[in-house]
Amino acid sequence: MEVNSNTPIWLDPLHPNFLRWEKSRKLSLERGRFVRSIIEQKNKIENFLIIDLGSGEGGTTRVLAEDNFVVSVDLSLIRLQRQNNSDIKFSKINGDVTNLPVRDKFADLIIVQDVIEHLNNIHSFYEEIKRVLKPDGIVYLSTPNKLSFINLISDPHFGLPFISILKRRTIKKYFLKYFRKNDFYRNDIAQLLSLKELIELFAKDFCFELNTKLAVEELFDGNKGIVWSDIHLKFISFCKITRIDTIIKKIANNKSGIVNKFITPTFYFVFTRKSS
């Protein structure tokens, strides 16, 4: 939601989250390359029809549009206008991700990068994903982990403890109403999901792969497109200094067990549609 017709809240230098959002914008290309590296572990992305949902600054759209055709979708017209990718082939749609103006079975690949936690109707979104995805299509999805102890200490959206486990209604009623009044009327306040909730949502129609191990390796190798909040960056630095990063790399895995349920701060999924 925008503060007024001219200044979106995420571009307001006075907002407490401004620096966090600014870092994210500057790293959009690095994030796009990271997304591509995850998907291309098993799926070469070339000559695909791709939908980038909630495309933001357009970094991922730009990376993927180098050798594919990408439809960049965002609810914010201002965000789409800021995507000045005149040297690549892509299309823009200003609209709702639960009601896409594209034909059935259109996309080979759908990108859902840090979007699902902001949606009010996840099940309508899921049905739309199934409608526009080809029978052998792929979905890349990243989202913060509701139950990660790291996010319990510092929520990825507000940088505060315990916000990650609260429902959107509770966050608005007991936090935004008193401490972030400018955000109170936003409809996209994040409500995080657990590993169990995400698997249950996709289980009927998709096979899934987590990519925690690759993300951890990239994180400690200096990939800037994975985290950008100050507290998380300090934690990474601390782990390197104390050599805890060696232990974390060893325990990191792609299984749906304790590590990914309660430690992994962000999920990086690749969902592949099941055969009929």
PDB file of C-alpha atoms in Angstrom:
ATOM      1  CA  MET A   1       0.000   0.000   0.000  1.00  0.00           C
ATOM      2  CA  GLU A   2       1.205   3.499  -0.802  1.00  0.00           C
ATOM      3  CA  VAL A   3       1.391   6.373   1.673  1.00  0.00           C
ATOM      4  CA  ASN A   4       0.098   8.738  -0.996  1.00  0.00           C
ATOM      5  CA  SER A   5      -0.271   8.760  -4.762  1.00  0.00           C
ATOM      6  CA  ASN A   6       3.346   9.798  -5.254  1.00  0.00           C
ATOM      7  CA  THR A   7       5.381   7.987  -2.588  1.00  0.00           C
ATOM      8  CA  PRO A   8       5.115   4.222  -2.049  1.00  0.00           C
ATOM      9  CA  ILE A   9       5.774   3.253   1.545  1.00  0.00           C
ATOM     10  CA  TRP A  10       8.734   1.091   0.487  1.00  0.00           C
ATOM     11  CA  LEU A  11      10.457   4.170  -1.005  1.00  0.00           C
ATOM     12  CA  ASP A  12       9.897   6.355   2.045  1.00  0.00           C
ATOM     13  CA  PRO A  13      13.326   7.114   3.659  1.00  0.00           C
ATOM     14  CA  LEU A  14      11.587   7.753   6.985  1.00  0.00           C
ATOM     15  CA  HIS A  15      10.127   4.264   7.205  1.00  0.00           C
ATOM     16  CA  PRO A  16      11.929   2.013   9.761  1.00  0.00           C
ATOM     17  CA  ASN A  17      12.362  -0.695   7.101  1.00  0.00           C
ATOM     18  CA  PHE A  18      13.726   1.626   4.398  1.00  0.00           C
ATOM     19  CA  LEU A  19      17.386   0.561   4.630  1.00  0.00           C
ATOM     20  CA  ARG A  20      16.422  -3.125   4.645  1.00  0.00           C
ATOM     21  CA  TRP A  21      14.281  -2.634   1.526  1.00  0.00           C
ATOM     22  CA  GLU A  22      16.967  -0.511  -0.144  1.00  0.00           C
ATOM     23  CA  LYS A  23      19.540  -3.286   0.294  1.00  0.00           C
ATOM     24  CA  SER A  24      17.119  -5.783  -1.219  1.00  0.00           C
ATOM     25  CA  ARG A  25      16.555  -3.563  -4.262  1.00  0.00           C
ATOM     26  CA  LYS A  26      20.274  -3.145  -4.881  1.00  0.00           C
ATOM     27  CA  LEU A  27      20.799  -6.910  -4.759  1.00  0.00           C
ATOM     28  CA  SER A  28      17.977  -7.844  -7.143  1.00  0.00           C
ATOM     29  CA  LEU A  29      20.318  -9.064  -9.902  1.00  0.00           C
ATOM     30  CA  GLU A  30      22.356 -11.178  -7.469  1.00  0.00           C
ATOM     31  CA  ARG A  31      19.112 -12.683  -6.217  1.00  0.00           C
ATOM     32  CA  GLY A  32      18.070 -13.445  -9.784  1.00  0.00           C
ATOM     33  CA  ARG A  33      21.320 -15.261 -10.502  1.00  0.00           C
ATOM     34  CA  PHE A  34      20.912 -17.273  -7.308  1.00  0.00           C
ATOM     35  CA  VAL A  35      17.379 -18.283  -8.323  1.00  0.00           C
ATOM     36  CA  ARG A  36      18.645 -19.425 -11.700  1.00  0.00           C
ATOM     37  CA  SER A  37      21.499 -21.418 -10.166  1.00  0.00           C
ATOM     38  CA  ILE A  38      19.060 -23.360  -7.972  1.00  0.00           C
ATOM     39  CA  ILE A  39      16.693 -24.246 -10.803  1.00  0.00           C
ATOM     40  CA  GLU A  40      19.483 -25.155 -13.207  1.00  0.00           C
ATOM     41  CA  GLN A  41      20.899 -27.828 -10.936  1.00  0.00           C
ATOM     42  CA  LYS A  42      18.505 -30.180 -12.727  1.00  0.00           C
ATOM     43  CA  ASN A  43      16.608 -28.095 -15.292  1.00  0.00           C
ATOM     44  CA  LYS A  44      18.321 -26.126 -18.064  1.00  0.00           C
ATOM     45  CA  ILE A  45      16.390 -22.885 -18.496  1.00  0.00           C
ATOM     46  CA  GLU A  46      16.403 -21.968 -22.179  1.00  0.00           C
ATOM     47  CA  ASN A  47      13.615 -20.885 -24.536  1.00  0.00           C
ATOM     48  CA  PHE A  48      11.114 -21.124 -21.683  1.00  0.00           C
ATOM     49  CA  LEU A  49       7.919 -19.163 -21.214  1.00  0.00           C
ATOM     50  CA  ILE A  50       8.295 -17.848 -17.666  1.00  0.00           C
ATOM     51  CA  ILE A  51       6.023 -15.933 -15.291  1.00  0.00           C
ATOM     52  CA  ASP A  52       7.798 -13.985 -12.548  1.00  0.00           C
ATOM     53  CA  LEU A  53       5.139 -13.344  -9.903  1.00  0.00           C
ATOM     54  CA  GLY A  54       5.670 -10.379  -7.600  1.00  0.00           C
ATOM     55  CA  SER A  55       8.697  -9.413  -9.688  1.00  0.00           C
ATOM     56  CA  GLY A  56       9.631  -6.334  -7.632  1.00  0.00           C
ATOM     57  CA  GLU A  57      12.727  -4.589  -8.981  1.00  0.00           C
ATOM     58  CA  GLY A  58      12.869  -7.024 -11.905  1.00  0.00           C
ATOM     59  CA  GLY A  59      16.299  -8.497 -11.198  1.00  0.00           C
ATOM     60  CA  THR A  60      15.165 -12.105 -11.616  1.00  0.00           C
ATOM     61  CA  THR A  61      13.143 -11.186 -14.700  1.00  0.00           C
ATOM     62  CA  ARG A  62      16.232  -9.637 -16.259  1.00  0.00           C
ATOM     63  CA  VAL A  63      18.478 -12.636 -15.526  1.00  0.00           C
ATOM     64  CA  LEU A  64      15.962 -15.135 -16.907  1.00  0.00           C
ATOM     65  CA  ALA A  65      15.029 -13.012 -19.936  1.00  0.00           C
ATOM     66  CA  GLU A  66      18.553 -13.303 -21.346  1.00  0.00           C
ATOM     67  CA  ASP A  67      17.514 -16.492 -23.166  1.00  0.00           C
ATOM     68  CA  ASN A  68      13.804 -16.900 -22.351  1.00  0.00           C
ATOM     69  CA  PHE A  69      10.591 -14.897 -22.615  1.00  0.00           C
ATOM     70  CA  VAL A  70       9.449 -13.614 -19.223  1.00  0.00           C
ATOM     71  CA  VAL A  71       6.141 -12.124 -18.106  1.00  0.00           C
ATOM     72  CA  SER A  72       6.850  -9.822 -15.169  1.00  0.00           C
ATOM     73  CA  VAL A  73       3.842  -9.557 -12.847  1.00  0.00           C
ATOM     74  CA  ASP A  74       3.498  -7.157  -9.928  1.00  0.00           C
ATOM     75  CA  LEU A  75       0.620  -5.563  -8.050  1.00  0.00           C
ATOM     76  CA  SER A  76       2.524  -2.256  -7.900  1.00  0.00           C
ATOM     77  CA  LEU A  77       2.529  -0.225 -11.109  1.00  0.00           C
ATOM     78  CA  ILE A  78       5.404   1.865  -9.743  1.00  0.00           C
ATOM     79  CA  ARG A  79       7.564  -1.234  -9.320  1.00  0.00           C
ATOM     80  CA  LEU A  80       6.870  -2.287 -12.906  1.00  0.00           C
ATOM     81  CA  GLN A  81       7.680   1.208 -14.197  1.00  0.00           C
ATOM     82  CA  ARG A  82      11.056   0.991 -12.435  1.00  0.00           C
ATOM     83  CA  GLN A  83      11.930  -2.157 -14.404  1.00  0.00           C
ATOM     84  CA  ASN A  84      13.850  -0.496 -17.242  1.00  0.00           C
ATOM     85  CA  ASN A  85      14.964  -3.618 -19.080  1.00  0.00           C
ATOM     86  CA  SER A  86      14.713  -2.165 -22.587  1.00  0.00           C
ATOM     87  CA  ASP A  87      17.464  -4.414 -23.994  1.00  0.00           C
ATOM     88  CA  ILE A  88      15.702  -7.718 -23.231  1.00  0.00           C
ATOM     89  CA  LYS A  89      12.443  -9.313 -24.318  1.00  0.00           C
ATOM     90  CA  PHE A  90       9.868  -9.365 -21.586  1.00  0.00           C
ATOM     91  CA  SER A  91       6.309  -8.301 -20.898  1.00  0.00           C
ATOM     92  CA  LYS A  92       4.781  -6.530 -17.897  1.00  0.00           C
ATOM     93  CA  ILE A  93       1.455  -7.196 -16.210  1.00  0.00           C
ATOM     94  CA  ASN A  94       0.152  -4.944 -13.459  1.00  0.00           C
ATOM     95  CA  GLY A  95      -2.216  -7.260 -11.642  1.00  0.00           C
ATOM     96  CA  ASP A  96      -3.175  -9.770  -9.000  1.00  0.00           C
ATOM     97  CA  VAL A  97      -1.298 -13.072  -8.923  1.00  0.00           C
ATOM     98  CA  THR A  98      -4.573 -14.895  -8.190  1.00  0.00           C
ATOM     99  CA  ASN A  99      -6.130 -13.710 -11.473  1.00  0.00           C
ATOM    100  CA  LEU A 100      -3.585 -13.735 -14.287  1.00  0.00           C
ATOM    101  CA  PRO A 101      -4.610 -12.607 -17.806  1.00  0.00           C
ATOM    102  CA  VAL A 102      -2.776 -15.465 -19.539  1.00  0.00           C
ATOM    103  CA  ARG A 103      -4.083 -18.615 -21.188  1.00  0.00           C
ATOM    104  CA  ASP A 104      -4.264 -22.032 -19.539  1.00  0.00           C
ATOM    105  CA  LYS A 105      -1.059 -24.106 -19.557  1.00  0.00           C
ATOM    106  CA  PHE A 106       1.000 -21.095 -20.655  1.00  0.00           C
ATOM    107  CA  ALA A 107       4.150 -21.280 -18.546  1.00  0.00           C
ATOM    108  CA  ASP A 108       7.096 -23.681 -18.446  1.00  0.00           C
ATOM    109  CA  LEU A 109       8.332 -22.045 -15.237  1.00  0.00           C
ATOM    110  CA  ILE A 110       6.733 -19.868 -12.562  1.00  0.00           C
ATOM    111  CA  ILE A 111       8.845 -17.842 -10.128  1.00  0.00           C
ATOM    112  CA  VAL A 112       7.322 -17.176  -6.685  1.00  0.00           C
ATOM    113  CA  GLN A 113      10.101 -15.351  -4.867  1.00  0.00           C
ATOM    114  CA  ASP A 114       9.213 -14.111  -1.361  1.00  0.00           C
ATOM    115  CA  VAL A 115       5.595 -13.590  -2.393  1.00  0.00           C
ATOM    116  CA  ILE A 116       3.400 -16.320  -0.955  1.00  0.00           C
ATOM    117  CA  GLU A 117       3.688 -15.022   2.625  1.00  0.00           C
ATOM    118  CA  HIS A 118       2.120 -11.716   1.506  1.00  0.00           C
ATOM    119  CA  LEU A 119      -1.011 -13.253  -0.041  1.00  0.00           C
ATOM    120  CA  ASN A 120      -4.394 -13.230   1.647  1.00  0.00           C
ATOM    121  CA  ASN A 121      -5.813 -16.167  -0.296  1.00  0.00           C
ATOM    122  CA  ILE A 122      -3.133 -18.801  -0.755  1.00  0.00           C
ATOM    123  CA  HIS A 123      -5.511 -21.461  -2.062  1.00  0.00           C
ATOM    124  CA  SER A 124      -6.803 -19.216  -4.888  1.00  0.00           C
ATOM    125  CA  PHE A 125      -3.190 -18.472  -5.760  1.00  0.00           C
ATOM    126  CA  TYR A 126      -2.394 -22.194  -5.828  1.00  0.00           C
ATOM    127  CA  GLU A 127      -5.298 -22.920  -8.184  1.00  0.00           C
ATOM    128  CA  GLU A 128      -4.107 -20.151 -10.504  1.00  0.00           C
ATOM    129  CA  ILE A 129      -0.590 -21.607 -10.498  1.00  0.00           C
ATOM    130  CA  LYS A 130      -2.007 -24.961 -11.597  1.00  0.00           C
ATOM    131  CA  ARG A 131      -4.112 -23.331 -14.307  1.00  0.00           C
ATOM    132  CA  VAL A 132      -1.327 -21.422 -16.052  1.00  0.00           C
ATOM    133  CA  LEU A 133       1.463 -24.000 -15.630  1.00  0.00           C
ATOM    134  CA  LYS A 134       2.148 -26.602 -18.318  1.00  0.00           C
ATOM    135  CA  PRO A 135       1.667 -30.299 -17.417  1.00  0.00           C
ATOM    136  CA  ASP A 136       5.435 -30.782 -17.034  1.00  0.00           C
ATOM    137  CA  GLY A 137       6.039 -27.289 -15.634  1.00  0.00           C
ATOM    138  CA  ILE A 138       8.234 -26.119 -12.754  1.00  0.00           C
ATOM    139  CA  VAL A 139       7.595 -23.752  -9.846  1.00  0.00           C
ATOM    140  CA  TYR A 140      10.429 -22.035  -7.986  1.00  0.00           C
ATOM    141  CA  LEU A 141       9.297 -20.816  -4.577  1.00  0.00           C
ATOM    142  CA  SER A 142      11.229 -19.084  -1.805  1.00  0.00           C
ATOM    143  CA  THR A 143       9.743 -17.891   1.470  1.00  0.00           C
ATOM    144  CA  PRO A 144      10.865 -17.349   5.093  1.00  0.00           C
ATOM    145  CA  ASN A 145      10.374 -20.185   7.568  1.00  0.00           C
ATOM    146  CA  LYS A 146       7.732 -19.449  10.196  1.00  0.00           C
ATOM    147  CA  LEU A 147       9.300 -21.765  12.788  1.00  0.00           C
ATOM    148  CA  SER A 148      13.002 -21.058  12.272  1.00  0.00           C
ATOM    149  CA  PHE A 149      14.615 -20.041  15.559  1.00  0.00           C
ATOM    150  CA  ILE A 150      16.582 -17.427  13.569  1.00  0.00           C
ATOM    151  CA  ASN A 151      13.340 -15.782  12.432  1.00  0.00           C
ATOM    152  CA  LEU A 152      11.909 -16.078  15.928  1.00  0.00           C
ATOM    153  CA  ILE A 153      14.822 -13.954  17.145  1.00  0.00           C
ATOM    154  CA  SER A 154      14.564 -11.466  14.280  1.00  0.00           C
ATOM    155  CA  ASP A 155      11.615 -11.508  11.916  1.00  0.00           C
ATOM    156  CA  PRO A 156      12.771 -11.003   8.281  1.00  0.00           C
ATOM    157  CA  HIS A 157      10.231  -8.253   7.635  1.00  0.00           C
ATOM    158  CA  PHE A 158      10.372  -6.207  10.835  1.00  0.00           C
ATOM    159  CA  GLY A 159      13.611  -7.329  12.471  1.00  0.00           C
ATOM    160  CA  LEU A 160      11.800  -8.028  15.752  1.00  0.00           C
ATOM    161  CA  PRO A 161      11.367 -11.182  17.893  1.00  0.00           C
ATOM    162  CA  PHE A 162       8.344 -13.513  17.695  1.00  0.00           C
ATOM    163  CA  ILE A 163       6.547 -11.641  14.884  1.00  0.00           C
ATOM    164  CA  SER A 164       7.262 -14.574  12.543  1.00  0.00           C
ATOM    165  CA  ILE A 165       4.825 -16.934  14.283  1.00  0.00           C
ATOM    166  CA  LEU A 166       1.912 -14.473  14.455  1.00  0.00           C
ATOM    167  CA  LYS A 167      -1.046 -14.339  12.093  1.00  0.00           C
ATOM    168  CA  ARG A 168      -1.554 -11.235   9.968  1.00  0.00           C
ATOM    169  CA  ARG A 169      -4.597 -10.169  11.972  1.00  0.00           C
ATOM    170  CA  THR A 170      -2.679 -10.347  15.245  1.00  0.00           C
ATOM    171  CA  ILE A 171       0.292  -8.417  13.835  1.00  0.00           C
ATOM    172  CA  LYS A 172      -2.034  -5.644  12.758  1.00  0.00           C
ATOM    173  CA  LYS A 173      -4.041  -5.563  15.962  1.00  0.00           C
ATOM    174  CA  TYR A 174      -1.246  -5.648  18.510  1.00  0.00           C
ATOM    175  CA  PHE A 175       1.827  -4.366  16.673  1.00  0.00           C
ATOM    176  CA  LEU A 176       1.105  -2.222  13.625  1.00  0.00           C
ATOM    177  CA  LYS A 177      -1.738  -0.349  15.281  1.00  0.00           C
ATOM    178  CA  TYR A 178       0.621   1.080  17.894  1.00  0.00           C
ATOM    179  CA  PHE A 179       4.164   0.897  16.514  1.00  0.00           C
ATOM    180  CA  ARG A 180       3.916   0.980  12.694  1.00  0.00           C
ATOM    181  CA  LYS A 181       0.800   3.023  12.010  1.00  0.00           C
ATOM    182  CA  ASN A 182       1.798   3.745   8.400  1.00  0.00           C
ATOM    183  CA  ASP A 183       1.668   0.003   7.693  1.00  0.00           C
ATOM    184  CA  PHE A 184      -1.654  -0.675   9.394  1.00  0.00           C
ATOM    185  CA  TYR A 185      -3.838  -0.467   6.265  1.00  0.00           C
ATOM    186  CA  ARG A 186      -1.557  -2.531   4.065  1.00  0.00           C
ATOM    187  CA  ASN A 187      -3.115  -5.738   2.763  1.00  0.00           C
ATOM    188  CA  ASP A 188       0.195  -7.483   2.136  1.00  0.00           C
ATOM    189  CA  ILE A 189       1.632  -7.750   5.642  1.00  0.00           C
ATOM    190  CA  ALA A 190       3.588 -11.000   5.749  1.00  0.00           C
ATOM    191  CA  GLN A 191       2.172 -14.059   7.473  1.00  0.00           C
ATOM    192  CA  LEU A 192       4.855 -16.738   7.354  1.00  0.00           C
ATOM    193  CA  LEU A 193       4.307 -20.429   6.651  1.00  0.00           C
ATOM    194  CA  SER A 194       5.896 -23.554   8.072  1.00  0.00           C
ATOM    195  CA  LEU A 195       7.502 -26.368   6.107  1.00  0.00           C
ATOM    196  CA  LYS A 196       4.518 -28.600   6.876  1.00  0.00           C
ATOM    197  CA  GLU A 197       2.016 -26.029   5.590  1.00  0.00           C
ATOM    198  CA  LEU A 198       3.893 -25.551   2.318  1.00  0.00           C
ATOM    199  CA  ILE A 199       4.338 -29.257   1.658  1.00  0.00           C
ATOM    200  CA  GLU A 200       0.668 -29.918   2.365  1.00  0.00           C
ATOM    201  CA  LEU A 201      -0.359 -27.157  -0.043  1.00  0.00           C
ATOM    202  CA  PHE A 202       1.629 -28.587  -2.979  1.00  0.00           C
ATOM    203  CA  ALA A 203       1.696 -32.311  -2.133  1.00  0.00           C
ATOM    204  CA  LYS A 204      -1.259 -33.454  -4.233  1.00  0.00           C
ATOM    205  CA  ASP A 205      -0.049 -32.070  -7.567  1.00  0.00           C
ATOM    206  CA  PHE A 206       3.708 -31.595  -7.235  1.00  0.00           C
ATOM    207  CA  CYS A 207       6.933 -33.326  -6.310  1.00  0.00           C
ATOM    208  CA  PHE A 208       9.267 -31.068  -4.371  1.00  0.00           C
ATOM    209  CA  GLU A 209      12.961 -30.552  -3.727  1.00  0.00           C
ATOM    210  CA  LEU A 210      14.423 -28.342  -1.017  1.00  0.00           C
ATOM    211  CA  ASN A 211      17.707 -26.612  -1.776  1.00  0.00           C
ATOM    212  CA  THR A 212      18.954 -25.729   1.690  1.00  0.00           C
ATOM    213  CA  LYS A 213      22.399 -27.266   1.235  1.00  0.00           C
ATOM    214  CA  LEU A 214      23.217 -25.195  -1.847  1.00  0.00           C
ATOM    215  CA  ALA A 215      21.853 -22.044  -0.194  1.00  0.00           C
ATOM    216  CA  VAL A 216      24.059 -22.548   2.880  1.00  0.00           C
ATOM    217  CA  GLU A 217      27.154 -23.153   0.760  1.00  0.00           C
ATOM    218  CA  GLU A 218      26.464 -20.043  -1.331  1.00  0.00           C
ATOM    219  CA  LEU A 219      25.740 -18.006   1.785  1.00  0.00           C
ATOM    220  CA  PHE A 220      29.082 -18.724   3.414  1.00  0.00           C
ATOM    221  CA  ASP A 221      30.913 -18.379   0.105  1.00  0.00           C
ATOM    222  CA  GLY A 222      29.827 -14.735   0.010  1.00  0.00           C
ATOM    223  CA  ASN A 223      26.700 -14.715  -2.171  1.00  0.00           C
ATOM    224  CA  LYS A 224      25.089 -11.339  -1.405  1.00  0.00           C
ATOM    225  CA  GLY A 225      21.736 -12.196  -2.949  1.00  0.00           C
ATOM    226  CA  ILE A 226      20.575 -14.453  -0.105  1.00  0.00           C
ATOM    227  CA  VAL A 227      20.366 -12.289   3.042  1.00  0.00           C
ATOM    228  CA  TRP A 228      20.697  -8.541   3.580  1.00  0.00           C
ATOM    229  CA  SER A 229      19.337  -7.694   7.045  1.00  0.00           C
ATOM    230  CA  ASP A 230      21.983  -6.400   9.457  1.00  0.00           C
ATOM    231  CA  ILE A 231      21.346  -8.978  12.179  1.00  0.00           C
ATOM    232  CA  HIS A 232      21.577 -11.885   9.739  1.00  0.00           C
ATOM    233  CA  LEU A 233      24.753 -10.508   8.173  1.00  0.00           C
ATOM    234  CA  LYS A 234      26.294 -10.138  11.633  1.00  0.00           C
ATOM    235  CA  PHE A 235      25.295 -13.723  12.437  1.00  0.00           C
ATOM    236  CA  ILE A 236      27.034 -14.956   9.272  1.00  0.00           C
ATOM    237  CA  SER A 237      30.165 -12.994  10.148  1.00  0.00           C
ATOM    238  CA  PHE A 238      30.116 -14.436  13.669  1.00  0.00           C
ATOM    239  CA  CYS A 239      29.783 -17.978  12.289  1.00  0.00           C
ATOM    240  CA  LYS A 240      32.788 -17.488  10.022  1.00  0.00           C
ATOM    241  CA  ILE A 241      34.962 -16.023  12.770  1.00  0.00           C
ATOM    242  CA  THR A 242      34.130 -18.834  15.207  1.00  0.00           C
ATOM    243  CA  ARG A 243      34.247 -21.515  12.470  1.00  0.00           C
ATOM    244  CA  ILE A 244      30.658 -22.466  13.248  1.00  0.00           C
ATOM    245  CA  ASP A 245      30.012 -22.204   9.505  1.00  0.00           C
ATOM    246  CA  THR A 246      31.824 -25.543   9.085  1.00  0.00           C
ATOM    247  CA  ILE A 247      29.315 -27.227  11.391  1.00  0.00           C
ATOM    248  CA  ILE A 248      26.343 -25.547   9.716  1.00  0.00           C
ATOM    249  CA  LYS A 249      27.519 -26.727   6.287  1.00  0.00           C
ATOM    250  CA  LYS A 250      27.735 -30.297   7.608  1.00  0.00           C
ATOM    251  CA  ILE A 251      24.255 -30.384   9.123  1.00  0.00           C
ATOM    252  CA  ALA A 252      22.566 -28.542   6.236  1.00  0.00           C
ATOM    253  CA  ASN A 253      20.452 -30.920   4.158  1.00  0.00           C
ATOM    254  CA  ASN A 254      17.493 -31.034   1.784  1.00  0.00           C
ATOM    255  CA  LYS A 255      15.284 -33.332   3.848  1.00  0.00           C
ATOM    256  CA  SER A 256      12.002 -32.388   5.502  1.00  0.00           C
ATOM    257  CA  GLY A 257      13.363 -33.066   8.990  1.00  0.00           C
ATOM    258  CA  ILE A 258      14.304 -31.099  12.088  1.00  0.00           C
ATOM    259  CA  VAL A 259      16.956 -28.900  10.411  1.00  0.00           C
ATOM    260  CA  ASN A 260      14.579 -27.563   7.779  1.00  0.00           C
ATOM    261  CA  LYS A 261      11.593 -27.419  10.105  1.00  0.00           C
ATOM    262  CA  PHE A 262      13.171 -25.406  12.903  1.00  0.00           C
ATOM    263  CA  ILE A 263      16.552 -24.000  11.812  1.00  0.00           C
ATOM    264  CA  THR A 264      16.570 -23.109   8.102  1.00  0.00           C
ATOM    265  CA  PRO A 265      15.513 -19.421   7.889  1.00  0.00           C
ATOM    266  CA  THR A 266      14.361 -19.453   4.253  1.00  0.00           C
ATOM    267  CA  PHE A 267      13.008 -22.275   2.106  1.00  0.00           C
ATOM    268  CA  TYR A 268      14.157 -22.609  -1.506  1.00  0.00           C
ATOM    269  CA  PHE A 269      11.800 -25.015  -3.233  1.00  0.00           C
ATOM    270  CA  VAL A 270      11.677 -26.379  -6.747  1.00  0.00           C
ATOM    271  CA  PHE A 271       8.283 -27.984  -7.395  1.00  0.00           C
ATOM    272  CA  THR A 272       7.809 -30.228 -10.413  1.00  0.00           C
ATOM    273  CA  ARG A 273       4.316 -31.068 -11.580  1.00  0.00           C
ATOM    274  CA  LYS A 274       3.378 -34.725 -11.212  1.00  0.00           C
ATOM    275  CA  SER A 275       2.375 -36.776 -14.208  1.00  0.00           C
ATOM    276  CA  SER A 276      -1.379 -37.179 -14.607  1.00  0.00           C
TER     277      SER A 276
END
